mmCIF file of C-alpha atoms in Angstrom:
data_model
loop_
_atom_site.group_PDB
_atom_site.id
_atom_site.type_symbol
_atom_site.label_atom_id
_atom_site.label_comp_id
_atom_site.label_asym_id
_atom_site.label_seq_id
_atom_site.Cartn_x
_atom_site.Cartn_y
_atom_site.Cartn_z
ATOM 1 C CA UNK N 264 0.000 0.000 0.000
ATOM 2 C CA UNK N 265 0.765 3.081 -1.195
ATOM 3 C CA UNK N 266 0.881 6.622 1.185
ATOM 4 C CA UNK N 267 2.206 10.023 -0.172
ATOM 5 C CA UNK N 268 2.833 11.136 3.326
ATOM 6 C CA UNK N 269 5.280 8.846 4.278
ATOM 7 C CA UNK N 270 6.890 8.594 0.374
ATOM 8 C CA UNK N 271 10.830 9.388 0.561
ATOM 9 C CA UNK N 272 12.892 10.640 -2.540
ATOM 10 C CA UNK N 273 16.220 9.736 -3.539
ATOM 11 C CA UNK N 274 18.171 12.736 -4.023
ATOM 12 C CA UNK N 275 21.398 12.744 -5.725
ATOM 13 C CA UNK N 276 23.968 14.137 -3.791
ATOM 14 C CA UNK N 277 26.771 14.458 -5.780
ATOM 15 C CA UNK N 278 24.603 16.331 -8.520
ATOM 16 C CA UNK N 279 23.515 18.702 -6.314
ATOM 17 C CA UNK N 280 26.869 19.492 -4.932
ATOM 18 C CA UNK N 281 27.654 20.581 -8.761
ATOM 19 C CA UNK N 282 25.021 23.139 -8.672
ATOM 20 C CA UNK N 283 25.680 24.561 -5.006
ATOM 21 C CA UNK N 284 26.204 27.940 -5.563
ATOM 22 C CA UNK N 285 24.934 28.628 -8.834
ATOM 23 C CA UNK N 286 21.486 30.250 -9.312
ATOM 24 C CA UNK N 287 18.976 28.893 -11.667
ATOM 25 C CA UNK N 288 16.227 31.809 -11.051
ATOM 26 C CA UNK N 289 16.647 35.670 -9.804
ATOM 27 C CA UNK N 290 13.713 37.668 -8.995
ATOM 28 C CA UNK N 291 14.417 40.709 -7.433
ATOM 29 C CA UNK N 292 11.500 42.988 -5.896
ATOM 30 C CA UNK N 293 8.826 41.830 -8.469
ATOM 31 C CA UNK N 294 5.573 43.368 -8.194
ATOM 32 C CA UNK N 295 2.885 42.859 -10.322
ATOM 33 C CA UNK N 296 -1.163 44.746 -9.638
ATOM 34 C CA UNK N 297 -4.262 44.520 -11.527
ATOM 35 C CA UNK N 298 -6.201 47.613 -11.307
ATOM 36 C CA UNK N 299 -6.105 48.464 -7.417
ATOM 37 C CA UNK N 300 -5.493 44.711 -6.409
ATOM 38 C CA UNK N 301 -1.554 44.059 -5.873
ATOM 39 C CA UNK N 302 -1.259 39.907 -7.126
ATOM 40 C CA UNK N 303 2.495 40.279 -6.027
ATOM 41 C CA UNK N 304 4.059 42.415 -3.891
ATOM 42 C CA UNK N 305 7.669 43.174 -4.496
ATOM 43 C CA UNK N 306 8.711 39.428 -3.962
ATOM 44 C CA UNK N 307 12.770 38.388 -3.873
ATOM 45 C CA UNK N 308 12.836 34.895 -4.715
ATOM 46 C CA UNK N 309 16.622 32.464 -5.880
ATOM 47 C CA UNK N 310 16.190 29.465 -6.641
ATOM 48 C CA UNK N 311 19.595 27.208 -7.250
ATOM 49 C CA UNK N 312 20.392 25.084 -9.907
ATOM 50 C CA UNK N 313 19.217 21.746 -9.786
ATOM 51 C CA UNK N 314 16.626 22.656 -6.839
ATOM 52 C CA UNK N 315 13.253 20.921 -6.460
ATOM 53 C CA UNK N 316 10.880 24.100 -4.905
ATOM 54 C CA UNK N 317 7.361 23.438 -4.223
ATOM 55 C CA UNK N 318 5.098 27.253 -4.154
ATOM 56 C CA UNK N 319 2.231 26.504 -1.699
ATOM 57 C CA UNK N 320 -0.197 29.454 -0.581
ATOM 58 C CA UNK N 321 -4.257 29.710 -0.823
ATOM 59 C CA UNK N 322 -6.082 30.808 -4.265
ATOM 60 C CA UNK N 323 -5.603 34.308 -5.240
ATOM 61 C CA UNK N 324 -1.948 33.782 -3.562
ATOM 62 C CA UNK N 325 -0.031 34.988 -5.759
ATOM 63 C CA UNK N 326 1.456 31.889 -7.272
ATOM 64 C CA UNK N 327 0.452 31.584 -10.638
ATOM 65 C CA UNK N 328 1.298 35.545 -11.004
ATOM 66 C CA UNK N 329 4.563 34.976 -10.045
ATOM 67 C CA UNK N 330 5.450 31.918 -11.764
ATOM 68 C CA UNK N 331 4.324 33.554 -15.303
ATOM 69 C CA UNK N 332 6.816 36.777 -14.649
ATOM 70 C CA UNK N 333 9.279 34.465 -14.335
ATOM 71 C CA UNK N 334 8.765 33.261 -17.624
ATOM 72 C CA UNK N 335 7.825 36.513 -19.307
ATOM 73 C CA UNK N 336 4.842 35.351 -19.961
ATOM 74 C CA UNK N 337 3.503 38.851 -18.083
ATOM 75 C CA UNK N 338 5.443 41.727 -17.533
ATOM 76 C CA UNK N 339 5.896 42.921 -14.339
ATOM 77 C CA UNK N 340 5.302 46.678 -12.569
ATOM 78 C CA UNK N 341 7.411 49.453 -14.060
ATOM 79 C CA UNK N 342 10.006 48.985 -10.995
ATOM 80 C CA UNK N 343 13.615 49.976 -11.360
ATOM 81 C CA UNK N 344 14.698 47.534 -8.265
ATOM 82 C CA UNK N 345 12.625 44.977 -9.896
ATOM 83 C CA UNK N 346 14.546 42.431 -12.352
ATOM 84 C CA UNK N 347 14.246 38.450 -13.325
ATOM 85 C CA UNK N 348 16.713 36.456 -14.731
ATOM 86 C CA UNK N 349 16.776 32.741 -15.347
ATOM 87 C CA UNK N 350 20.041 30.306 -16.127
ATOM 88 C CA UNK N 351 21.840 33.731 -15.818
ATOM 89 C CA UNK N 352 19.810 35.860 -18.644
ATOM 90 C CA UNK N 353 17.689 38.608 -18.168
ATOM 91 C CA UNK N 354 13.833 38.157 -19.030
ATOM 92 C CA UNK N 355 12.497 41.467 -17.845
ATOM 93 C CA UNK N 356 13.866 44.501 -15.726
ATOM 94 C CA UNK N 357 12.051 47.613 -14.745
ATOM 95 C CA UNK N 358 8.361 46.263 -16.060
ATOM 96 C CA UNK N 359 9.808 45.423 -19.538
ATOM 97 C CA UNK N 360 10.643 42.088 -21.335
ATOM 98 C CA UNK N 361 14.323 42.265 -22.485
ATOM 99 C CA UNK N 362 15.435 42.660 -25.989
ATOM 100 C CA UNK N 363 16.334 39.586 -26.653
ATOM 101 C CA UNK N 364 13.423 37.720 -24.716
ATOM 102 C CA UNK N 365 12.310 35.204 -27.207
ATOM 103 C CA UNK N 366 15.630 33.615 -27.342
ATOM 104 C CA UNK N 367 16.285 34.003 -23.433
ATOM 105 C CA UNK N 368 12.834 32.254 -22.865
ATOM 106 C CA UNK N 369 14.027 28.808 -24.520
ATOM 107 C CA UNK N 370 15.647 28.433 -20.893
ATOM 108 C CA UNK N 371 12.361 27.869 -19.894
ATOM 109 C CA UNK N 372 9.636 25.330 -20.315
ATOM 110 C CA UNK N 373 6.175 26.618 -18.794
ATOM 111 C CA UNK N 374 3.590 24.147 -17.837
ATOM 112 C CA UNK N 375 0.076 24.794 -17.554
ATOM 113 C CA UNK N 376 -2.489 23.464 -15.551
ATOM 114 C CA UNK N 377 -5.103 23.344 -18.312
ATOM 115 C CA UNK N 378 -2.099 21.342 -20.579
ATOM 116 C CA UNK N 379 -2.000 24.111 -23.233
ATOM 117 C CA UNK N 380 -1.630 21.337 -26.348
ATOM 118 C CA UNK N 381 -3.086 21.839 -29.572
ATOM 119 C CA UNK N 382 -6.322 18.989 -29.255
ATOM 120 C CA UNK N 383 -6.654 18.801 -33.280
ATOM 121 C CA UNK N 384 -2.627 17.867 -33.635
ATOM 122 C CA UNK N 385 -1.013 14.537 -33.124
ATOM 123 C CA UNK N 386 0.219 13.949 -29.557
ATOM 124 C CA UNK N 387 3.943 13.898 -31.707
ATOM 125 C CA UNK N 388 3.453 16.886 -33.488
ATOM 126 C CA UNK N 389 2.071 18.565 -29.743
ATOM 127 C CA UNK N 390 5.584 17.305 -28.371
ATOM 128 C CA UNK N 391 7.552 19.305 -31.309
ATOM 129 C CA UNK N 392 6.036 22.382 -30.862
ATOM 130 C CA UNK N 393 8.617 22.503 -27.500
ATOM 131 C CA UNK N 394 10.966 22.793 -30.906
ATOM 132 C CA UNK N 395 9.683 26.271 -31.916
ATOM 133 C CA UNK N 396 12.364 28.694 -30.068
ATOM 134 C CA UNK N 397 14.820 27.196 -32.237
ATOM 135 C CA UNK N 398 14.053 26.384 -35.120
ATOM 136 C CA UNK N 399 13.360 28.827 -38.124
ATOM 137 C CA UNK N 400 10.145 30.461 -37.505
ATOM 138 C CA UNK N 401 8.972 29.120 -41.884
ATOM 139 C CA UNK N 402 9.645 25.826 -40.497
ATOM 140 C CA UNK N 403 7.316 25.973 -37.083
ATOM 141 C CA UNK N 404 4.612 27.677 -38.958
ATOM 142 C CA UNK N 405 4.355 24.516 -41.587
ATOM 143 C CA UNK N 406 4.639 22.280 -38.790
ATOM 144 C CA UNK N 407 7.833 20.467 -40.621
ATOM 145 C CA UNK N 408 10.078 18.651 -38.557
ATOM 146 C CA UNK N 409 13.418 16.766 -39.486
ATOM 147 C CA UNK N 410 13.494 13.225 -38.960
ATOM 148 C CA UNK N 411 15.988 13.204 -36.446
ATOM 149 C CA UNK N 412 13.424 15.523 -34.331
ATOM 150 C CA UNK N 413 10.314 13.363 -34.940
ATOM 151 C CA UNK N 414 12.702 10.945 -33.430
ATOM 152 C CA UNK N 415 13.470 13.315 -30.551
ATOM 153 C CA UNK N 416 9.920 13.539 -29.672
ATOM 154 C CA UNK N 417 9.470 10.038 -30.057
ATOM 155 C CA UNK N 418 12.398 9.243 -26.963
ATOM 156 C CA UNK N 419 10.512 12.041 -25.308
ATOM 157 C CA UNK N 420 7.178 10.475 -25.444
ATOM 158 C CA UNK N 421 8.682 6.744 -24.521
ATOM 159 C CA UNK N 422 10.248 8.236 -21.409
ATOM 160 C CA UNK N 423 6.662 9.372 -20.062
ATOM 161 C CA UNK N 424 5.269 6.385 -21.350
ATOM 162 C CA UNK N 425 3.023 7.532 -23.962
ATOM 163 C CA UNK N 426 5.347 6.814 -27.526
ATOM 164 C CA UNK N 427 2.132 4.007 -28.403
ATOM 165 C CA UNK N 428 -0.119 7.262 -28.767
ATOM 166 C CA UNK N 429 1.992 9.416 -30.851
ATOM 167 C CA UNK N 430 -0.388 9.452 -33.922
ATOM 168 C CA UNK N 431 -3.287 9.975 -32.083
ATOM 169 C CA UNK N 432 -4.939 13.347 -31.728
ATOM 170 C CA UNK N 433 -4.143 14.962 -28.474
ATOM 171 C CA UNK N 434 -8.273 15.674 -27.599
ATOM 172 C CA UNK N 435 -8.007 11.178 -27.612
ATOM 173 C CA UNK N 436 -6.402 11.599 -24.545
ATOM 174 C CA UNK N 437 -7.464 11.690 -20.795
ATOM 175 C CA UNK N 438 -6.271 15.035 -18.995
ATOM 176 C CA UNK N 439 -3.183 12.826 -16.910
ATOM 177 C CA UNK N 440 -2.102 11.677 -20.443
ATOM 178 C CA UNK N 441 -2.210 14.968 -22.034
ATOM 179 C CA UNK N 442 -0.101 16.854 -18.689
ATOM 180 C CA UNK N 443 2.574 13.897 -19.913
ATOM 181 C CA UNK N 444 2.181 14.955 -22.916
ATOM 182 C CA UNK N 445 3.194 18.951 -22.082
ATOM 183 C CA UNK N 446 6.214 17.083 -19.689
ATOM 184 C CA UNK N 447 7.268 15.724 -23.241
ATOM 185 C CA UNK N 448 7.198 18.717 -24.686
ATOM 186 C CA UNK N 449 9.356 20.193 -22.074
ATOM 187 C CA UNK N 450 11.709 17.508 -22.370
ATOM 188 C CA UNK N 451 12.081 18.124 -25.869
ATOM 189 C CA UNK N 452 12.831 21.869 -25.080
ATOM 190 C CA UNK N 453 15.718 20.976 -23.259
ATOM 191 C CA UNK N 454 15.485 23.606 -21.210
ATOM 192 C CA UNK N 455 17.401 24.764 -18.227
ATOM 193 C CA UNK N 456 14.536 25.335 -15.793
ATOM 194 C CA UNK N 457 11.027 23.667 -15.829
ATOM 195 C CA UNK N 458 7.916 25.988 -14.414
ATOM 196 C CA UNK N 459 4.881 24.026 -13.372
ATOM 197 C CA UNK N 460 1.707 26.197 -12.557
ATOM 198 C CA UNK N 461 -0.425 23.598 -10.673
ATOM 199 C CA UNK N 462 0.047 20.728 -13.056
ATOM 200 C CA UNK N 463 -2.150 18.531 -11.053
ATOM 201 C CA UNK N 464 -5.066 20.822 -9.813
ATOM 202 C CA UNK N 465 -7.204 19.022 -11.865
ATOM 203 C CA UNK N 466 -6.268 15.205 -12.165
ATOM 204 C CA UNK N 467 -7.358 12.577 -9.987
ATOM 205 C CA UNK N 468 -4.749 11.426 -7.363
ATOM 206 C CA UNK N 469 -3.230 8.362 -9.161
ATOM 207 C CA UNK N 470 -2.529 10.538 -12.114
ATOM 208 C CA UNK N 471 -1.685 13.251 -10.336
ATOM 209 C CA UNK N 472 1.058 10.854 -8.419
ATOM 210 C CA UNK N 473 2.277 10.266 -11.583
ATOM 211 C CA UNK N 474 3.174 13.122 -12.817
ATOM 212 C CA UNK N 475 5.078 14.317 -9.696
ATOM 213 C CA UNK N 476 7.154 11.304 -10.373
ATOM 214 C CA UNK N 477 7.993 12.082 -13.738
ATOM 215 C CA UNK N 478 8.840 16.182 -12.635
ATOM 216 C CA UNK N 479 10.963 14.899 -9.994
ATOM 217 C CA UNK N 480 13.209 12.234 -12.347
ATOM 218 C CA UNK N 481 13.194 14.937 -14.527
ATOM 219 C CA UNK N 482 14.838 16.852 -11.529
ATOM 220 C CA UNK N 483 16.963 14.162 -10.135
ATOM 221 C CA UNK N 484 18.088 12.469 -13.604
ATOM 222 C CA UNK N 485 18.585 15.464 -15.800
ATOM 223 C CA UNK N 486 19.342 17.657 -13.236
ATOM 224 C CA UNK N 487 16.989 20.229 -14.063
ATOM 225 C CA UNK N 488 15.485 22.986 -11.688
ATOM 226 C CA UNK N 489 11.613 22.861 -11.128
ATOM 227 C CA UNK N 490 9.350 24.671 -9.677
ATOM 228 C CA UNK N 491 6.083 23.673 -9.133
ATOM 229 C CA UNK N 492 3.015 25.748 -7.670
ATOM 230 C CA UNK N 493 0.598 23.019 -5.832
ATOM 231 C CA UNK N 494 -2.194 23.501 -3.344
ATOM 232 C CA UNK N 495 -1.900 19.708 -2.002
ATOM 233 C CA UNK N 496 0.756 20.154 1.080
ATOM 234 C CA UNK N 497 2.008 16.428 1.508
ATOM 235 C CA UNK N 498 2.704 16.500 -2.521
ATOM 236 C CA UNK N 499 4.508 19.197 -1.563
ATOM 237 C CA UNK N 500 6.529 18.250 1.139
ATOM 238 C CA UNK N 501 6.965 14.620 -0.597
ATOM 239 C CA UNK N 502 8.730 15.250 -3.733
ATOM 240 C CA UNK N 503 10.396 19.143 -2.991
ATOM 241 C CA UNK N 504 13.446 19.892 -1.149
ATOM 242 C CA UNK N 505 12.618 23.727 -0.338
ATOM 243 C CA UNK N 506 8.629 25.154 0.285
ATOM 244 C CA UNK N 507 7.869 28.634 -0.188
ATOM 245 C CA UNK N 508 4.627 29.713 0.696
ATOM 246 C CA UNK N 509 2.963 32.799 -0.520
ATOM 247 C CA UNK N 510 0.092 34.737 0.757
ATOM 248 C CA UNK N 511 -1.078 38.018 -0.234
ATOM 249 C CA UNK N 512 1.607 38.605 -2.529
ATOM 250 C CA UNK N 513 4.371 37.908 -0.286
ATOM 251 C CA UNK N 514 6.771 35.331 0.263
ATOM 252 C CA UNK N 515 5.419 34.142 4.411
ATOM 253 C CA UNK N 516 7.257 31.009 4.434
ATOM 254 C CA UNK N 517 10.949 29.916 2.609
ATOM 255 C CA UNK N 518 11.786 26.315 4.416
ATOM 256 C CA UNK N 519 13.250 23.137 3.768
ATOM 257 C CA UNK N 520 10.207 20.594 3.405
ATOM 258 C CA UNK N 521 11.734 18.818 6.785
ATOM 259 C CA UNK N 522 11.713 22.141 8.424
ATOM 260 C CA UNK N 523 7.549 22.775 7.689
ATOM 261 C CA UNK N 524 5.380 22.081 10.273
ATOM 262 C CA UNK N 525 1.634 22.625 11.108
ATOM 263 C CA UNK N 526 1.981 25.536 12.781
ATOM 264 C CA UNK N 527 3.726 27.351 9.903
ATOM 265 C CA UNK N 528 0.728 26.075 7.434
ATOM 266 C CA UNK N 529 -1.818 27.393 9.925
ATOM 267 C CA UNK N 530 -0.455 30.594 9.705
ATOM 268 C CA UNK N 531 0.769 30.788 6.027
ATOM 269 C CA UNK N 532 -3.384 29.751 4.857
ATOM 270 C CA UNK N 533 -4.882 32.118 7.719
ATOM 271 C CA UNK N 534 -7.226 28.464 8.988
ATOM 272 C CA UNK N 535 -7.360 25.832 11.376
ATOM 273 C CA UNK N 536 -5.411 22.693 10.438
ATOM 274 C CA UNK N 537 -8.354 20.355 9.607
ATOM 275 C CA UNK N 538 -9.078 23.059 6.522
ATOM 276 C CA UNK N 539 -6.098 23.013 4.943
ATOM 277 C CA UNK N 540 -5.901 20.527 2.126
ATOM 278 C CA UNK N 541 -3.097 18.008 2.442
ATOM 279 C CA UNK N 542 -3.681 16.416 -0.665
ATOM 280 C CA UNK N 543 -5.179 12.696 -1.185
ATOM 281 C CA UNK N 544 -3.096 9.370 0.414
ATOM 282 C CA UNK N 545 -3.055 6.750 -2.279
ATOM 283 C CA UNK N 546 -4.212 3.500 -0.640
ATOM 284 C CA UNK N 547 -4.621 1.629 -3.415
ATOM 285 C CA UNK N 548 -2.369 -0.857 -4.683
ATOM 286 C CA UNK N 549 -0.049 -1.092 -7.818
ATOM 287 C CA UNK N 550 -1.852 -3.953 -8.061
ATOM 288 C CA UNK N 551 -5.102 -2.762 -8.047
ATOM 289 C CA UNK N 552 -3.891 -0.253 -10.590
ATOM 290 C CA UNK N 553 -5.098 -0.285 -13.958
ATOM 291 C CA UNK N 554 -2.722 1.753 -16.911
ATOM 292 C CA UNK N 555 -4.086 3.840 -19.475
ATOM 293 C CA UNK N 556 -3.631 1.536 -21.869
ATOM 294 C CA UNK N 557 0.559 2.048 -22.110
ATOM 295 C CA UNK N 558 3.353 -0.148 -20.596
ATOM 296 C CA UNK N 559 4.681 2.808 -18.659
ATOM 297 C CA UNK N 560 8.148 3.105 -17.522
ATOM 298 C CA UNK N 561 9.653 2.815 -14.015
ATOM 299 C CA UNK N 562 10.098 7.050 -13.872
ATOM 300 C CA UNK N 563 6.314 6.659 -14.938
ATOM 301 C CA UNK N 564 5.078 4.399 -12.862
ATOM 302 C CA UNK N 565 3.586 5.129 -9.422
#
């Protein structure tokens, strides 16, 4: 039997020692308002290379916000403090996206909680389109992809267990398939740091179990940074080394997931403990488990 609370990862220590020191994200007194509301309010958040961080905090938090200015998927307040970089290069300073954006951005791979794939396109040609920062824009816009990429995409799709549904349409698929589907596509990016905005807000807890797995080989394999916005604590504290919780805009908690206790929750969500959601233990057994329809992989598998 199966329980997320008590699930321990395997953290590779010698890989992590190669990336003391050397910052993967730098967000420096970001601020972002919408009208008179302030979403985020003037925020300093580093994030080292090769880190696992979990962003925890109520609805309305500030997590999303945040997590898309990192990106430059939003720009952020007109603020001459405020600055982000990520793998070293700038994204936006003083409320503007930087020159050279587009190309700094393929550091990145954003993923959404809604899955952001094209339904009409193959589940392949959903998995390329992590291709389009670099190759010529003629090319992305006819959807024509070398060989040696299809094949790329393929490796990508095999390592999150779905390379059987390649040529099907990606509205076939059920909504834990198609979020493995978007972690393909990141793969494929090859990018430096992965950004997860509540990948599993809205998958049931076997898939959602899943997934974390595959984000945290991803982490511990590849050595890739992640951070993940999730509203279920005990994911959470299971598969990230550092928690930063968020409420009103600002950063409340920044702790090692060993170091969170109840208390700090209780006063990070404003609520008595029994209110705050810890996420769902999985009782029920691999055994009891049925697939969705794909010999999935160990990284895969729950």
């Amino acid at each position: 039997m199966i329980k997320l609370s008590t699930l321990k990862i395997n953290i590779d220590v010698n890989r992590l020692a190669s990336n003391s020191g050397t910052k993967a994200i730098e967000a420096k007194s970001v601020r972002k308002t919408f009208g008179n509301n302030t979403a985020v309010a003037g925020v300093d958040l580093d994030v080292q290379a090769g880190d696992m961080v979990a962003l925890i905090g109520s609805s309305g938090s500030g997590k999303s916000t945040l997590l898309r200015m990192i990106a430059g998927l939003i720009n952020t307040d007109k603020n001459e403090q405020g600055s982000i970089k990520v793998a070293n290069k700038v994204i936006q300073a003083n409320g503007k996206l930087d020159k050279n954006v587009r190309k700094n951005r393929s550091s990145i791979a954003f993923i959404f909680q809604q899955f952001n794939l094209v339904r009409r396109l193959s589940v392949q040609t959903n998995v390329l389109i992590g291709l389009l920062g670099e190759i010529p824009r003629w090319r992305g816009s006819l959807c024509w992809f070398t060989k040696e990429e299809k094949q790329r995409a393929l490796a990508a799709l095999e390592r999150v267990g779905l390379n059987s549904f390649a040529e099907q349409r990606a509205s076939t698929l059920s909504g834990g398939q198609q979020q493995r589907v978007a972690i393909a596509r990141s793969l494929l990016q090859d990018a430096d740091v992965i950004v997860a905005d509540e990948p599993i807000a809205s998958l049931d807890p076997r898939s959602a179990k899943r997934v974390m797995d595959i984000l945290s080989d991803i982490n511990k394999q590849d050595g890739k940074t992640v951070v993940v916005s999730l509203h279920q604590v005990d994911y959470a504290k299971a598969y990230c080394r550092r928690i930063v919780g968020l409420a009103n805009g600002e950063v409340k908690i920044d702790l090692s997931a060993d170091a969170l206790n109840d208390e700090d929750l209780v006063e990070l969500y404003g609520t008595e403990k029994d209110e705050i959601d810890f996420g769902v233990s999985l009782s029920q057994s691999e055994n009891e488990f049925v697939s969705e329809g794909a010999a999935v992989p160990a990284l895969a598998r729950a």
